[in-house]
Amino acid sequence: MEDKKIICRDCNNEFVFTVGEQEFYKEKGFENEPVRCPDCRRARKNEKFSRR
């Protein structure tokens, strides 16, 4: 397994999906790779919680 470069769905910036992150996803049973960079994921998560 090696690091993967992915383009963020929201900001179109490239980010690295590290081997460690891939192992974490596999361990948690996640089948899909992330589609957003860490910054956009964090922003989206904060947006969801601020609406409550």
mmCIF file of C-alpha atoms in Angstrom:
data_model
loop_
_atom_site.group_PDB
_atom_site.id
_atom_site.type_symbol
_atom_site.label_atom_id
_atom_site.label_comp_id
_atom_site.label_asym_id
_atom_site.label_seq_id
_atom_site.Cartn_x
_atom_site.Cartn_y
_atom_site.Cartn_z
ATOM 1 C CA MET A 1 0.000 0.000 0.000
ATOM 2 C CA GLU A 2 1.232 3.547 -0.695
ATOM 3 C CA ASP A 3 0.050 7.132 -0.298
ATOM 4 C CA LYS A 4 -2.599 8.233 -2.813
ATOM 5 C CA LYS A 5 -3.092 11.694 -4.260
ATOM 6 C CA ILE A 6 -6.753 12.724 -4.476
ATOM 7 C CA ILE A 7 -8.431 15.889 -5.795
ATOM 8 C CA CYS A 8 -10.875 17.471 -3.333
ATOM 9 C CA ARG A 9 -14.491 17.579 -4.546
ATOM 10 C CA ASP A 10 -15.079 21.026 -2.999
ATOM 11 C CA CYS A 11 -11.891 23.083 -3.482
ATOM 12 C CA ASN A 12 -10.191 21.067 -6.266
ATOM 13 C CA ASN A 13 -6.899 21.051 -4.360
ATOM 14 C CA GLU A 14 -4.833 17.893 -4.327
ATOM 15 C CA PHE A 15 -4.343 16.160 -0.977
ATOM 16 C CA VAL A 16 -2.577 12.985 0.124
ATOM 17 C CA PHE A 17 -4.504 10.018 1.499
ATOM 18 C CA THR A 18 -1.697 8.500 3.552
ATOM 19 C CA VAL A 19 -1.092 4.820 4.192
ATOM 20 C CA GLY A 20 -1.949 5.414 7.859
ATOM 21 C CA GLU A 21 -5.279 7.001 6.916
ATOM 22 C CA GLN A 22 -6.005 4.158 4.501
ATOM 23 C CA GLU A 23 -5.369 1.618 7.264
ATOM 24 C CA PHE A 24 -7.630 3.579 9.630
ATOM 25 C CA TYR A 25 -10.438 3.641 7.031
ATOM 26 C CA LYS A 26 -10.031 -0.102 6.449
ATOM 27 C CA GLU A 27 -10.032 -0.799 10.201
ATOM 28 C CA LYS A 28 -13.268 1.188 10.624
ATOM 29 C CA GLY A 29 -14.901 -0.671 7.739
ATOM 30 C CA PHE A 30 -15.123 2.359 5.437
ATOM 31 C CA GLU A 31 -15.281 1.213 1.827
ATOM 32 C CA ASN A 32 -14.927 4.587 0.062
ATOM 33 C CA GLU A 33 -11.909 6.859 -0.063
ATOM 34 C CA PRO A 34 -12.380 10.461 1.101
ATOM 35 C CA VAL A 35 -13.575 12.901 -1.569
ATOM 36 C CA ARG A 36 -12.756 16.087 0.392
ATOM 37 C CA CYS A 37 -9.449 17.348 1.757
ATOM 38 C CA PRO A 38 -9.036 17.559 5.549
ATOM 39 C CA ASP A 39 -9.751 21.324 5.555
ATOM 40 C CA CYS A 40 -13.009 20.929 3.590
ATOM 41 C CA ARG A 41 -14.038 17.924 5.710
ATOM 42 C CA ARG A 42 -13.474 19.983 8.867
ATOM 43 C CA ALA A 43 -15.400 22.962 7.444
ATOM 44 C CA ARG A 44 -18.290 20.734 6.381
ATOM 45 C CA LYS A 45 -18.407 19.047 9.794
ATOM 46 C CA ASN A 46 -18.399 22.428 11.583
ATOM 47 C CA GLU A 47 -21.157 23.672 9.281
ATOM 48 C CA LYS A 48 -23.371 20.692 10.150
ATOM 49 C CA PHE A 49 -22.887 21.180 13.904
ATOM 50 C CA SER A 50 -23.474 24.941 13.774
ATOM 51 C CA ARG A 51 -26.914 24.434 12.181
ATOM 52 C CA ARG A 52 -28.201 22.484 15.201
#
